[in-house]
Amino acid sequence: MGRVPDDRSTVRVATATRTLAGPPLLASRLTPAVLPEPVVLRPRLARLLDDGVARPVTLVRAPAGWGKTTLLASWRRAAVEADPDAPAPAWVSVEVGDDTDRLWSYLVAALRSVADPGADPAAAPAPDRAPRPDELEVLAAALAARERPVVLVLDDLHRVTEPAALAGLEFLLRHTEQRLRLVVAGRSGLPLAVHRLRLAGELTEIGPDELAFTGDEIVDLLTAHGVAVPAAAVRRLRQRTEGWAAALRFAALALRSQPDPERWISQLGADQPEIAGYLREEVLAGLEPGNRELLRRAAVADTVCAGLADALTGDADAEGRLGGLAEDAGLLHSDGGHPAWYRCHPLLTDLLYRELARLPAEDLRDLHLRAAGWYAGNGRPEAALRHALAGGDWLGATDLFVTRWPELVPYDRFAGAGAAPAAPPPEAVERDPELALACAAQRALDGDADAAGRHLRLAAGYAGALPEPRRARFGRLVAAVELALARLAGDPDAVRAAAA
């Protein structure tokens, strides 16, 4: 990929790299990549960055594809265009394998590129290693003496694996009279004292919620790609992508050649090869194996808490993993409750569930039964019934319905869930018609009156084989389900008849 066209800051970078001793440095790592065309300006985010650099550290943290680098590059370009004579924010692109010495070679070059004209070269540490304490003090004094603060952008800082690599920068932040401002972009596990900075009021944070495209920004992006769709389609696109920049850019490119853009948007999911590939290669591949396995197994449920995750994975550290995936990696969204329940991005959930469907049948059954057991023991009988049916535990589903039917027959709540579990085989219903009643209740909970009615009629067809004590109970259960279906249909006469 190319780089930003030459400007005065680029000349300063070239000069800085030429005058350094030690191993050769790549000028391309000291300037941002060329912005992807067409560029969609997002003034609200630029304002957040402008306000953020009034504090020592601005942290732009989000998973892959949320537009972190594009945002910082466009913001830097705007700064250059607004004041060509002023030094642009210094820039370092961190790469995999950067140890402390290599990283500092680039940090020194970046700081040298924005040095005041005529600055004493002795104020810069040696270029081929991390600075000694005395060199850091000299550099801190030089920065503190500057008239205007130096802004240093560190892109992809999550690639730093040696926490000591940034110890020198933290020293500079403390001892430069606030003349050094860091703007840091990365994914997870950033080697910064985030909590200390936050408590001290020295941190500005920009995360997925801020980076997510608004409806108006989505319209701007589509328009820039020559795509026009109705407002309802824009809302649907935002709902499916939750404003994720990478998915929106893929969508904008694809929509240019779609004969029916609205239909394409309505079917948008992780079956799109570009989206699936990006999620696998840029999001999942970089996760620690335990976190990747947790996400994969947790996809059997719409949302997950620590207890459920523990039941699904057998990992006693599930709570810590969930918190890390939400706080550090930004891959999960928490409802903020106690206990907290977490959900994935819809497209990632779609991909993970598709991968679950390719598991051996026994493995998938085991996950559903683990979920059913946990839900049943934790006051969630509706979810327990769904997973028992999905796992083919016909006896368990029947027992759950018979013993907890007042909680399972919906009278005024219809969840409107997604795809229903597969129906049990006819021989299972023939052996126990109450299983069909359990299926009817489950479909009524989902708001599917037609499917619930079919299961109810199927149950009635086999009821004659029940022994007398169970037949009386069966009649009461049928009446309860009929009443629920009458309410679902909004038929007051049927409600009165079922309640009689």
XYZ file of N, CA and C in Angstrom, residues 203-405:
609
model
N -6.652 10.410 30.721
C -6.918 9.499 29.604
C -8.213 9.871 28.900
N -8.152 9.951 27.586
C -9.344 10.051 26.740
C -9.496 8.723 26.020
N -10.682 8.132 26.064
C -10.899 6.814 25.471
C -11.914 6.896 24.335
N -11.545 6.301 23.226
C -12.425 6.183 22.065
C -12.498 4.705 21.731
N -13.689 4.129 21.857
C -13.853 2.696 21.658
C -14.850 2.378 20.564
N -15.284 1.117 20.490
C -16.217 0.719 19.430
C -17.502 1.539 19.402
N -18.009 1.924 20.575
C -19.253 2.698 20.588
C -19.088 4.026 19.858
N -17.933 4.660 20.038
C -17.682 5.932 19.360
C -17.303 5.723 17.895
N -16.547 4.654 17.615
C -16.092 4.403 16.246
C -17.208 3.910 15.332
N -18.266 3.353 15.917
C -19.364 2.824 15.100
C -19.964 3.921 14.224
N -20.200 3.578 12.960
C -20.808 4.526 12.023
C -22.246 4.824 12.446
N -22.603 6.082 12.437
C -23.992 6.471 12.641
C -24.765 6.252 11.345
N -26.087 6.394 11.432
C -26.892 6.261 10.223
C -26.489 7.263 9.152
N -26.258 8.515 9.552
C -25.859 9.537 8.574
C -24.506 9.211 7.958
N -23.579 8.684 8.763
C -22.255 8.340 8.231
C -22.335 7.159 7.269
N -23.251 6.231 7.540
C -23.454 5.120 6.600
C -23.976 5.653 5.269
N -24.906 6.586 5.328
C -25.406 7.199 4.089
C -24.258 7.868 3.340
N -23.394 8.586 4.066
C -22.246 9.239 3.419
C -21.334 8.209 2.764
N -21.094 7.089 3.442
C -20.219 6.049 2.893
C -20.830 5.439 1.633
N -22.112 5.103 1.690
C -22.773 4.515 0.523
C -22.795 5.508 -0.638
N -23.089 6.759 -0.340
C -23.122 7.778 -1.391
C -21.757 7.923 -2.052
N -20.698 7.880 -1.236
C -19.344 7.990 -1.787
C -19.018 6.833 -2.716
N -19.690 5.699 -2.527
C -19.488 4.530 -3.396
C -20.537 4.455 -4.502
N -21.352 5.495 -4.625
C -22.349 5.517 -5.685
C -23.546 4.636 -5.420
N -23.859 4.398 -4.146
C -24.974 3.524 -3.772
C -26.026 4.354 -3.048
N -27.283 4.177 -3.435
C -28.397 4.847 -2.766
C -29.442 3.805 -2.401
N -29.829 3.771 -1.134
C -30.863 2.836 -0.675
C -31.819 3.599 0.232
N -33.041 3.101 0.412
C -33.998 3.776 1.289
C -33.529 3.786 2.745
N -34.143 4.663 3.522
C -33.766 4.811 4.929
C -33.932 3.508 5.701
N -34.972 2.729 5.372
C -35.194 1.463 6.082
C -34.036 0.497 5.854
N -33.480 0.499 4.640
C -32.344 -0.377 4.347
C -31.095 0.088 5.088
N -30.934 1.398 5.232
C -29.800 1.920 6.009
C -29.920 1.478 7.460
N -31.130 1.556 8.004
C -31.326 1.124 9.396
C -31.013 -0.357 9.547
N -31.438 -1.158 8.579
C -31.157 -2.592 8.624
C -29.657 -2.847 8.533
N -28.971 -2.114 7.684
C -27.524 -2.281 7.532
C -26.809 -1.910 8.828
N -27.255 -0.856 9.454
C -26.634 -0.458 10.726
C -26.926 -1.492 11.808
N -28.139 -2.037 11.799
C -28.489 -3.056 12.797
C -27.614 -4.294 12.646
N -27.407 -4.748 11.422
C -26.630 -5.970 11.194
C -25.142 -5.759 11.437
N -24.629 -4.586 11.091
C -23.192 -4.341 11.235
C -22.835 -3.672 12.551
N -23.842 -3.082 13.215
C -23.618 -2.272 14.413
C -22.549 -1.208 14.168
N -22.516 -0.718 12.926
C -21.598 0.362 12.597
C -20.161 -0.056 12.400
N -19.903 -1.373 12.289
C -18.533 -1.883 12.114
C -18.012 -1.441 10.750
N -16.913 -0.696 10.748
C -16.415 -0.059 9.530
C -16.060 -1.065 8.447
N -15.364 -2.145 8.802
C -14.932 -3.112 7.783
C -16.130 -3.727 7.074
N -17.148 -4.134 7.835
C -18.332 -4.739 7.220
C -19.049 -3.732 6.333
N -19.108 -2.490 6.771
C -19.786 -1.471 5.970
C -19.040 -1.195 4.672
N -17.711 -1.197 4.733
C -16.954 -0.969 3.497
C -17.123 -2.148 2.543
N -17.092 -3.383 3.081
C -17.365 -4.548 2.237
C -18.748 -4.425 1.606
N -19.725 -4.025 2.421
C -21.094 -3.904 1.917
C -21.181 -2.837 0.828
N -20.543 -1.692 1.056
C -20.605 -0.609 0.068
C -20.014 -1.049 -1.266
N -18.904 -1.778 -1.220
C -18.287 -2.259 -2.458
C -19.188 -3.274 -3.156
N -19.783 -4.186 -2.371
C -20.628 -5.225 -2.965
C -21.914 -4.646 -3.538
N -22.478 -3.652 -2.852
C -23.769 -3.109 -3.270
C -23.705 -2.402 -4.619
N -22.532 -1.977 -5.020
C -22.415 -1.288 -6.316
C -22.814 -2.183 -7.480
N -22.689 -3.495 -7.296
C -22.998 -4.416 -8.398
C -24.236 -5.262 -8.120
N -25.015 -4.903 -7.089
C -26.192 -5.696 -6.753
C -27.432 -5.174 -7.477
N -28.159 -6.054 -8.181
C -29.384 -5.598 -8.851
C -30.491 -5.236 -7.864
N -30.466 -5.846 -6.675
C -31.488 -5.565 -5.665
C -30.782 -5.282 -4.339
N -30.283 -4.054 -4.128
C -29.518 -3.752 -2.917
C -30.287 -4.002 -1.622
N -31.582 -3.686 -1.622
C -32.353 -3.867 -0.388
C -32.426 -5.340 0.001
N -32.614 -6.200 -0.963
C -32.675 -7.637 -0.677
C -31.316 -8.125 -0.176
N -30.241 -7.636 -0.790
C -28.897 -8.047 -0.373
C -28.646 -7.647 1.076
N -29.046 -6.437 1.441
C -28.860 -5.967 2.817
C -29.671 -6.811 3.789
N -30.893 -7.175 3.390
C -31.747 -7.967 4.286
C -31.166 -9.341 4.564
N -30.292 -9.825 3.676
C -29.702 -11.155 3.839
C -28.245 -11.097 4.298
N -27.768 -9.915 4.654
C -26.362 -9.760 5.023
C -26.023 -10.610 6.243
N -24.971 -11.399 6.121
C -24.537 -12.242 7.229
C -23.118 -12.706 7.024
N -22.680 -13.601 7.897
C -21.303 -14.095 7.832
C -21.102 -15.111 6.724
N -22.149 -15.351 5.906
C -21.937 -16.200 4.732
C -21.282 -15.410 3.597
N -21.164 -14.091 3.755
C -20.423 -13.304 2.770
C -18.937 -13.649 2.901
N -18.298 -14.147 1.840
C -16.910 -14.620 1.968
C -15.956 -13.563 2.513
N -16.114 -12.306 2.085
C -15.193 -11.267 2.545
C -15.335 -11.043 4.043
N -16.572 -11.008 4.518
C -16.802 -10.777 5.943
C -16.328 -11.975 6.757
N -16.683 -13.181 6.320
C -16.263 -14.384 7.047
C -14.743 -14.481 7.101
N -14.086 -14.227 5.968
C -12.633 -14.304 5.932
C -11.987 -13.285 6.850
N -12.519 -12.075 6.853
C -11.948 -11.033 7.705
C -12.112 -11.404 9.175
N -13.287 -11.888 9.545
C -13.517 -12.271 10.938
C -12.577 -13.389 11.366
N -12.395 -14.372 10.491
C -11.522 -15.497 10.852
C -10.063 -15.057 10.965
N -9.603 -14.284 9.977
C -8.176 -13.973 9.889
C -7.762 -12.814 10.784
N -8.630 -11.815 10.926
C -8.231 -10.619 11.656
C -8.771 -10.568 13.077
N -9.882 -11.255 13.340
C -10.488 -11.186 14.670
C -10.193 -12.446 15.476
N -10.581 -13.601 14.953
C -10.459 -14.838 15.725
C -9.031 -15.364 15.770
N -8.309 -15.271 14.660
C -6.974 -15.875 14.601
C -6.022 -15.263 15.617
N -6.224 -14.013 15.963
C -5.310 -13.358 16.890
C -5.620 -13.590 18.351
N -6.688 -14.329 18.639
C -7.068 -14.560 20.029
C -6.289 -15.721 20.632
N -6.090 -15.640 21.931
C -5.513 -16.766 22.664
C -6.466 -17.959 22.540
N -5.957 -19.193 22.372
C -6.831 -20.347 22.092
C -7.983 -20.514 23.076
N -7.737 -20.280 24.360
C -8.821 -20.426 25.331
C -9.948 -19.441 25.096
N -9.618 -18.217 24.720
C -10.652 -17.223 24.424
C -11.408 -17.569 23.150
N -10.675 -18.065 22.157
C -11.323 -18.459 20.905
C -12.294 -19.612 21.154
N -11.891 -20.580 21.977
C -12.765 -21.718 22.266
C -13.984 -21.274 23.065
N -13.798 -20.336 23.980
C -14.942 -19.839 24.751
C -15.970 -19.207 23.826
N -15.520 -18.349 22.911
C -16.460 -17.713 21.987
C -17.175 -18.744 21.130
N -16.425 -19.736 20.674
C -17.023 -20.750 19.800
C -18.106 -21.534 20.538
N -17.821 -21.980 21.752
C -18.794 -22.781 22.495
C -19.952 -21.929 23.004
N -19.669 -20.680 23.363
C -20.725 -19.808 23.872
C -21.705 -19.402 22.789
N -21.349 -19.609 21.521
C -22.241 -19.220 20.428
C -23.522 -20.040 20.411
N -23.567 -21.120 21.176
C -24.787 -21.918 21.236
C -25.906 -21.141 21.927
N -25.534 -20.095 22.690
C -26.509 -19.261 23.391
C -26.476 -17.850 22.816
N -27.597 -17.153 22.884
C -27.645 -15.783 22.372
C -26.775 -14.850 23.210
N -26.870 -14.994 24.526
C -26.043 -14.225 25.452
C -25.483 -15.190 26.483
N -24.430 -14.770 27.161
C -23.757 -15.683 28.080
C -23.265 -14.903 29.294
N -23.362 -15.531 30.457
C -22.778 -14.974 31.674
C -21.658 -15.907 32.121
N -20.977 -15.561 33.202
C -19.834 -16.366 33.637
C -20.256 -17.782 33.994
N -21.380 -17.927 34.701
C -21.822 -19.265 35.093
C -22.148 -20.139 33.903
N -22.853 -19.579 32.932
C -23.193 -20.346 31.732
C -21.934 -20.672 30.936
N -21.024 -19.706 30.820
C -19.778 -19.959 30.093
C -18.976 -21.063 30.757
N -18.967 -21.081 32.080
C -18.276 -22.144 32.818
C -18.904 -23.493 32.494
N -20.250 -23.542 32.480
C -20.936 -24.804 32.176
C -20.649 -25.269 30.755
N -20.545 -24.340 29.827
C -20.329 -24.704 28.424
C -18.891 -25.117 28.140
N -17.949 -24.526 28.865
C -16.539 -24.755 28.554
C -15.810 -25.599 29.578
N -16.333 -25.653 30.808
C -15.589 -26.313 31.875
C -14.395 -25.499 32.333
N -14.346 -24.233 31.961
C -13.223 -23.356 32.287
C -13.593 -22.518 33.504
N -12.908 -22.748 34.615
C -13.219 -22.014 35.839
C -12.868 -20.534 35.726
N -12.069 -20.174 34.736
C -11.679 -18.775 34.547
C -12.566 -18.073 33.522
N -13.752 -18.632 33.281
C -14.627 -18.057 32.255
C -14.969 -16.602 32.555
N -15.177 -16.285 33.826
C -15.543 -14.908 34.173
C -14.436 -13.934 33.778
N -13.188 -14.301 34.086
C -12.073 -13.442 33.711
C -11.918 -13.321 32.211
N -12.135 -14.418 31.510
C -12.020 -14.378 30.048
C -13.096 -13.480 29.441
N -14.319 -13.602 29.936
C -15.398 -12.765 29.408
C -15.103 -11.288 29.650
N -14.657 -10.974 30.862
C -14.334 -9.588 31.164
C -13.230 -9.053 30.275
N -12.210 -9.882 30.030
C -11.118 -9.460 29.164
C -11.557 -9.254 27.731
N -12.406 -10.151 27.231
C -12.884 -10.024 25.856
C -13.771 -8.794 25.682
N -14.420 -8.378 26.766
C -15.251 -7.175 26.695
C -14.423 -5.919 26.915
N -13.620 -5.914 27.978
C -12.894 -4.703 28.361
C -11.684 -4.457 27.483
N -10.869 -5.494 27.283
C -9.611 -5.309 26.556
C -9.786 -5.438 25.046
N -10.463 -6.522 24.635
C -10.552 -6.797 23.200
C -11.739 -6.121 22.533
N -12.760 -5.745 23.307
C -13.925 -5.103 22.715
C -14.761 -6.028 21.856
N -14.599 -7.362 22.048
C -15.327 -8.316 21.212
C -16.689 -8.674 21.790
N -16.912 -8.367 23.054
C -18.186 -8.655 23.686
C -18.779 -7.368 24.242
N -20.103 -7.339 24.295
C -20.807 -6.209 24.887
C -21.494 -6.688 26.159
N -21.289 -5.975 27.250
C -21.887 -6.339 28.529
C -23.137 -5.512 28.774
N -24.128 -6.142 29.445
C -25.329 -5.387 29.800
C -25.138 -4.609 31.099
N -23.979 -4.782 31.733
C -23.684 -4.046 32.955
C -24.380 -4.572 34.186
N -25.063 -5.721 34.082
C -25.781 -6.265 35.223
C -24.886 -7.049 36.162
N -25.505 -7.590 37.191
C -24.810 -8.438 38.164
C -25.646 -9.704 38.369
N -25.219 -10.838 37.804
C -24.014 -10.977 36.989
C -24.191 -10.335 35.611
N -23.069 -10.022 34.998
C -23.101 -9.421 33.665
C -23.391 -10.486 32.614
N -24.223 -10.122 31.651
C -24.476 -10.975 30.489
C -23.816 -10.321 29.275
N -23.203 -11.156 28.450
C -22.414 -10.664 27.329
C -22.975 -11.190 26.012
N -22.801 -10.392 24.973
C -23.159 -10.841 23.635
C -22.064 -10.426 22.658
N -21.955 -11.183 21.565
C -21.014 -10.864 20.487
C -21.670 -9.924 19.480
N -20.841 -9.372 18.628
C -21.336 -8.644 17.462
C -22.185 -9.603 16.626
N -23.314 -9.145 16.052
C -24.200 -10.053 15.307
C -23.507 -10.841 14.204
N -22.591 -10.213 13.471
C -21.926 -10.932 12.379
C -20.947 -11.972 12.916
N -20.288 -11.675 14.024
C -19.402 -12.667 14.630
C -20.219 -13.815 15.204
N -21.350 -13.498 15.822
C -22.241 -14.551 16.316
C -22.693 -15.447 15.176
N -23.043 -14.828 14.051
C -23.480 -15.590 12.875
C -22.384 -16.543 12.413
N -21.158 -16.048 12.332
C -20.041 -16.894 11.905
C -19.803 -18.032 12.888
N -19.793 -17.725 14.177
C -19.527 -18.752 15.183
C -20.615 -19.817 15.180
N -21.862 -19.390 14.996
C -22.944 -20.372 14.987
C -22.868 -21.252 13.746
N -22.464 -20.674 12.626
C -22.286 -21.487 11.416
C -21.185 -22.521 11.629
N -20.141 -22.138 12.343
C -19.071 -23.089 12.616
C -19.525 -24.154 13.606
N -20.389 -23.773 14.556
C -20.957 -24.769 15.471
C -21.733 -25.830 14.708
N -22.458 -25.395 13.699
C -23.292 -26.331 12.937
C -22.467 -27.389 12.225
N -21.161 -27.143 12.071
C -20.299 -28.124 11.411
C -19.640 -29.087 12.404
N -19.926 -28.900 13.686
C -19.383 -29.827 14.679
C -20.029 -31.199 14.529
N -19.354 -32.256 14.992
C -20.021 -33.560 15.061
C -21.309 -33.448 15.865
N -22.323 -34.182 15.459
C -23.646 -34.062 16.080
C -23.588 -34.244 17.591
N -22.770 -35.172 18.068
C -22.698 -35.425 19.505
C -22.096 -34.244 20.252
N -21.129 -33.567 19.635
C -20.529 -32.398 20.289
C -21.538 -31.261 20.400
N -22.309 -31.046 19.339
C -23.312 -29.989 19.377
C -24.420 -30.335 20.367
N -24.804 -31.603 20.388
C -25.818 -32.045 21.354
C -25.331 -31.802 22.785
N -24.064 -32.104 23.036
C -23.513 -31.912 24.376
C -23.592 -30.450 24.799
N -23.292 -29.533 23.879
C -23.371 -28.115 24.218
C -24.798 -27.703 24.561
N -25.763 -28.165 23.768
C -27.161 -27.824 24.054
C -27.598 -28.384 25.409
N -27.178 -29.579 25.726
C -27.596 -30.175 26.994
C -26.919 -29.492 28.178
N -25.672 -29.082 28.005
C -25.014 -28.306 29.061
C -25.780 -26.999 29.303
N -26.152 -26.342 28.199
C -26.896 -25.090 28.324
C -28.250 -25.338 28.985
N -28.952 -26.389 28.562
C -30.262 -26.694 29.138
C -30.154 -26.930 30.635
N -29.147 -27.691 31.050
C -28.978 -27.968 32.473
C -28.714 -26.704 33.272
N -27.875 -25.827 32.724
C -27.572 -24.601 33.465
C -28.806 -23.708 33.549
N -29.501 -23.521 32.438
C -30.688 -22.667 32.449
C -31.754 -23.216 33.395
N -31.960 -24.522 33.380
C -32.986 -25.115 34.240
C -32.677 -24.882 35.709
N -31.408 -24.902 36.062
C -31.020 -24.711 37.452
C -30.864 -23.267 37.862
N -31.067 -22.343 36.928
C -30.844 -20.929 37.234
C -32.018 -20.046 36.826
N -33.219 -20.613 36.934
C -34.418 -19.807 36.762
C -34.721 -19.363 35.359
N -34.234 -20.109 34.350
C -34.507 -19.743 32.955
C -35.127 -20.937 32.229
N -36.337 -21.366 32.637
C -36.908 -22.577 32.041
C -37.196 -22.444 30.548
N -37.522 -21.225 30.062
C -37.784 -21.078 28.628
C -36.550 -21.435 27.813
N -35.390 -20.888 28.222
C -34.150 -21.203 27.513
C -33.787 -22.670 27.694
N -34.044 -23.213 28.882
C -33.743 -24.628 29.124
C -34.551 -25.518 28.188
N -35.830 -25.186 27.989
C -36.677 -25.986 27.108
C -36.173 -25.926 25.671
N -35.816 -24.739 25.213
C -35.318 -24.597 23.839
C -34.078 -25.459 23.634
N -33.140 -25.424 24.569
C -31.895 -26.173 24.391
C -32.104 -27.672 24.584
N -33.020 -28.055 25.464
C -33.311 -29.483 25.607
C -33.875 -30.041 24.302
N -34.773 -29.289 23.674
C -35.327 -29.728 22.391
C -34.254 -29.709 21.302
N -33.428 -28.650 21.283
C -32.376 -28.571 20.269
C -31.368 -29.700 20.428
N -31.159 -30.147 21.672
C -30.225 -31.234 21.923
C -30.845 -32.617 21.811
N -32.128 -32.677 21.463
C -32.782 -33.973 21.299
C -33.017 -34.710 22.600
N -33.068 -33.984 23.705
C -33.350 -34.615 25.004
C -34.860 -34.598 25.206
N -35.528 -35.550 24.558
C -36.988 -35.543 24.567
C -37.539 -35.764 25.969
N -36.954 -36.678 26.720
C -37.431 -36.932 28.076
C -37.210 -35.703 28.958
N -36.026 -35.103 28.848
C -35.742 -33.915 29.647
C -36.673 -32.766 29.309
N -36.956 -32.570 28.021
C -37.853 -31.493 27.612
C -39.259 -31.727 28.149
N -39.713 -32.976 28.070
C -41.055 -33.299 28.563
C -41.147 -33.090 30.064
N -40.178 -33.598 30.806
C -40.189 -33.436 32.264
C -40.167 -31.960 32.648
N -39.353 -31.174 31.932
C -39.266 -29.747 32.226
C -40.614 -29.076 32.008
N -41.287 -29.413 30.909
C -42.580 -28.794 30.620
C -43.628 -29.210 31.648
N -43.681 -30.482 31.961
C -44.711 -30.985 32.876
C -44.545 -30.396 34.273
N -43.299 -30.258 34.725
C -43.066 -29.787 36.092
C -43.064 -28.265 36.212
N -42.816 -27.557 35.106
C -42.699 -26.098 35.214
C -43.580 -25.384 34.189
N -44.701 -26.034 33.819
C -45.515 -25.474 32.756
C -46.056 -24.071 33.058
